[in-house]
Structure formats: structure tokens, C-alpha cells
Amino acid sequence: MFGSLSKRFQDYLVERRSRRTRLVTKDGRCNIEFGNIKYSNHFAFLADFWTTFVEIRWRFVLFLFIAAFTLSWFIFGLLWYWIARSNGDLTWQNPESDHTPCVDNVVGLTTAFLYSLETQTTIGYGGRAITPLCPGAVALIIIQSLLGAIINCFMCGVILSKISLPKKRAKTITFSDMAVISPKNGSLCLSIRVANLRKTLMIGSQIYGKLLRTTNTQDGETIIMDQVNIDFMMDAGKDNLFFVCPLTLYHVIDKSSPFFEMAVDTLHRQEFELVVFLDGTAESTSSACQVRTSFIPQEIMWGYNFLPIISRSKEGKYRVDFSNFSKAVPVATAHCAYCFHNIKGNHHHSKDGHENQGFEVIDINDPPNVTKM
């Protein structure tokens, strides 16, 4: 029992260490903080107040929503109280029996607050109503109505904008937990999987990657986050992906690839982070969104290949088995990319394939010259 607890604790420490060293977490959040920002630059967030309101956390939005309405009701309640006091309408002022108030039934601070709330929210219970005696009261009710409409529009816009943020659509797009390196179509490739959990498509989808690592230039300069482009593609190309089912995307490890000098026994000792981006437009909302994830060397499996996940039922429907989405099996793979390209025989690998236990066997009456699946 103590052995399993010790192993879990070590795994937890490794996970925490990997989280600290990532620039981009697995769910796409950027692990970076800004320091020593000039005080004057903070006013830029106020100048761009709309973006600031949309991007702040929900707890602050709800606090501002409550505070904006409550504060406006109270401030205008004080103004209505001041108008009633100036006209001698309050109870403690002992108005005469034939006295005409500015607002009927506003006789104290509480009733002034209630009248302010009823006016701004257009409730209109009928117990309190303005009279044409006081021009200042008429002007105040116009100002409160206009300001209340502005607050309503602004807060509703902020809430709707936060609900419809494109990054919420990105939550339904997932990447495989691991990346694999194995032979594919005569080339050594690094492969990842990505799936769209909704049936609505992502239009104009493009996927690309950045390899982040620390490098030293010939001039002796150390670049902490040197970025190298990593191209991902499918057999049909790398642009405008038909994202109706999970896709396996691959990067060819050739002489121009930064992975070319790595090998199976040196990969996990490297220090780099592979950040993968997926850009697209949601079909239902026409809003552009970006999905991000990252892979560190410990999350790249050399000599493995993903299990198949797509099958077809007897009724002709296609089925996706997500239980195998991130599962991989070992395959015969060259020790390094140099061996694969230069040493004869190292590029050979098994062509037997892998069985998916979740597949249903079906009979298809195809012509003799058509390959059966």
C-alpha cells in the first residue's frame, strides 16, 4: 500500500513540475506572468474597457452587475429624497393637508429608494407617481430613465459576449494526450490526434505548431523561447480540414525538421515544448476561434502508433470509438531519424495493422477489383 502511495505522490510531483515548466497548458491556457509594468500602462485597460469587462472573471462580472444597479438605485433614491425634502413632502416636515408633493407617497428615504427602483426598472406599482408641479423632478426622471437604459444595455451586452466567447467553442475540441512517432507512407512522422466533439463543423480549419526551446546563437546570445515552425498535414493537405470526425495529423521528420537530430534514447532528455494550434470558424456562430495544446518530451512516444477509432456498422453508419482516442501500440520504428533515412532496412515496419475490438464485422458486396475494408 505504501509503495502505491509513494508512486502516486511521485507522479503528482512530476505532473506539478511539468505544469510549471509549460508555456501552454494542456487545456490551452498560457502560463506566463508580466512584471514591472509601468503604472501609466494600467490605464490602457481602462481605455479599452469593453475588452476588460468581457475578459474578467464571472465573479467580478456578477459583482459589477449587482453593484451597478444597486448603486444607481441608491444614488437616484438620494436625489428623489432631496427633491421631496426641498419641496417639504417628508413626514417629519409636517406638510399641510392641501400640499401637493413632487412625487406622491414619497415621505422618507425608504420610499424614495423604492420609487427610484420602480422608476428605473419600469415596475410602476401605482402607489408612487410623479406630479407636474416640480420641473426638477421631471428632469430627474428623464435622466434616470436614460441612464437605466444605458446600464441595462451595457450589462446585457457584457453577459451575452461572455457567454458567446469563441473560446467556449474550443472546449468541445480535444487533442490526444500523447503524440507518437512512427513510420507513415514511407516517412518517419510525428502524429497527433484532434477531435471535434460537436456535429457542427469547423469551417476553414488550419493546424500548425511551434517548437519552443532555448537556443544559443553564434554571437553568444541566449534565446529563451526560440520558436521554430512545425508543419502538420494530412494526406489531403494541411488547409481546410474536413473536421467531421477525429483526424490524425502528422509532421514529417526530414532533414529540415528540428526532430531530425533526436533519437529514441535522447528524446526524453531534451528540453522543448511543442505547441499545437488549431484555427477555424464555428459553423453555427461564424465566430473565429483558436484551440491550443502542448506536448513536452515526456508526452511524445517514439515507436508507437495510434489505434484505429473509426468503424462502420451494418446499417451503414460510421462510428467513432473514443475509448481508443489516445491509446497507442508499439510498432517497429527506426532508432533515430538519421537511421531511418540513411541505413537500409531501418525504415521497414509491420504492415499487419491493429485490430479494434469495438469494430463490427460487416459484409460488403463489392466488385472483384475493389479493395475490401
mmCIF file of N, CA and C in Angstrom, residues 62-77 113 116-117 120 151:
data_model
loop_
_atom_site.group_PDB
_atom_site.id
_atom_site.type_symbol
_atom_site.label_atom_id
_atom_site.label_comp_id
_atom_site.label_asym_id
_atom_site.label_seq_id
_atom_site.Cartn_x
_atom_site.Cartn_y
_atom_site.Cartn_z
ATOM 1 N N LEU A 62 -20.474 39.431 -12.130
ATOM 2 C CA LEU A 62 -21.682 39.395 -11.304
ATOM 3 C C LEU A 62 -21.646 40.469 -10.225
ATOM 4 N N PHE A 63 -20.458 40.691 -9.643
ATOM 5 C CA PHE A 63 -20.336 41.748 -8.635
ATOM 6 C C PHE A 63 -20.631 43.118 -9.251
ATOM 7 N N LEU A 64 -20.073 43.394 -10.430
ATOM 8 C CA LEU A 64 -20.310 44.673 -11.093
ATOM 9 C C LEU A 64 -21.759 44.812 -11.527
ATOM 10 N N PHE A 65 -22.383 43.713 -11.930
ATOM 11 C CA PHE A 65 -23.794 43.739 -12.320
ATOM 12 C C PHE A 65 -24.661 44.174 -11.130
ATOM 13 N N ILE A 66 -24.432 43.532 -9.989
ATOM 14 C CA ILE A 66 -25.214 43.870 -8.787
ATOM 15 C C ILE A 66 -24.900 45.283 -8.311
ATOM 16 N N ALA A 67 -23.608 45.626 -8.318
ATOM 17 C CA ALA A 67 -23.205 46.941 -7.814
ATOM 18 C C ALA A 67 -23.724 48.067 -8.695
ATOM 19 N N ALA A 68 -23.702 47.888 -10.020
ATOM 20 C CA ALA A 68 -24.128 48.947 -10.930
ATOM 21 C C ALA A 68 -25.591 49.298 -10.709
ATOM 22 N N PHE A 69 -26.462 48.283 -10.620
ATOM 23 C CA PHE A 69 -27.887 48.545 -10.451
ATOM 24 C C PHE A 69 -28.192 49.059 -9.040
ATOM 25 N N THR A 70 -27.632 48.382 -8.038
ATOM 26 C CA THR A 70 -27.932 48.782 -6.658
ATOM 27 C C THR A 70 -27.444 50.200 -6.380
ATOM 28 N N LEU A 71 -26.248 50.519 -6.845
ATOM 29 C CA LEU A 71 -25.691 51.852 -6.603
ATOM 30 C C LEU A 71 -26.498 52.929 -7.315
ATOM 31 N N SER A 72 -26.903 52.640 -8.551
ATOM 32 C CA SER A 72 -27.697 53.640 -9.285
ATOM 33 C C SER A 72 -29.056 53.853 -8.622
ATOM 34 N N TRP A 73 -29.684 52.776 -8.133
ATOM 35 C CA TRP A 73 -30.966 52.942 -7.432
ATOM 36 C C TRP A 73 -30.788 53.792 -6.176
ATOM 37 N N PHE A 74 -29.707 53.535 -5.438
ATOM 38 C CA PHE A 74 -29.500 54.256 -4.186
ATOM 39 C C PHE A 74 -29.172 55.728 -4.444
ATOM 40 N N ILE A 75 -28.309 56.003 -5.431
ATOM 41 C CA ILE A 75 -27.940 57.395 -5.718
ATOM 42 C C ILE A 75 -29.156 58.192 -6.170
ATOM 43 N N PHE A 76 -29.945 57.615 -7.067
ATOM 44 C CA PHE A 76 -31.145 58.334 -7.504
ATOM 45 C C PHE A 76 -32.183 58.399 -6.383
ATOM 46 N N GLY A 77 -32.179 57.390 -5.487
ATOM 47 C CA GLY A 77 -33.052 57.473 -4.320
ATOM 48 C C GLY A 77 -32.706 58.666 -3.452
ATOM 49 N N PHE A 113 -36.115 55.488 -2.076
ATOM 50 C CA PHE A 113 -35.356 54.395 -2.698
ATOM 51 C C PHE A 113 -36.291 53.480 -3.491
ATOM 52 N N SER A 116 -37.219 55.123 -6.711
ATOM 53 C CA SER A 116 -36.094 55.065 -7.650
ATOM 54 C C SER A 116 -36.009 53.695 -8.310
ATOM 55 N N LEU A 117 -36.153 52.642 -7.521
ATOM 56 C CA LEU A 117 -36.110 51.277 -8.067
ATOM 57 C C LEU A 117 -37.256 51.045 -9.040
ATOM 58 N N GLN A 120 -36.609 53.014 -12.408
ATOM 59 C CA GLN A 120 -35.543 52.513 -13.279
ATOM 60 C C GLN A 120 -35.873 51.143 -13.848
ATOM 61 N N ILE A 151 -27.318 51.385 -18.652
ATOM 62 C CA ILE A 151 -26.780 50.323 -17.790
ATOM 63 C C ILE A 151 -27.324 48.963 -18.207
#
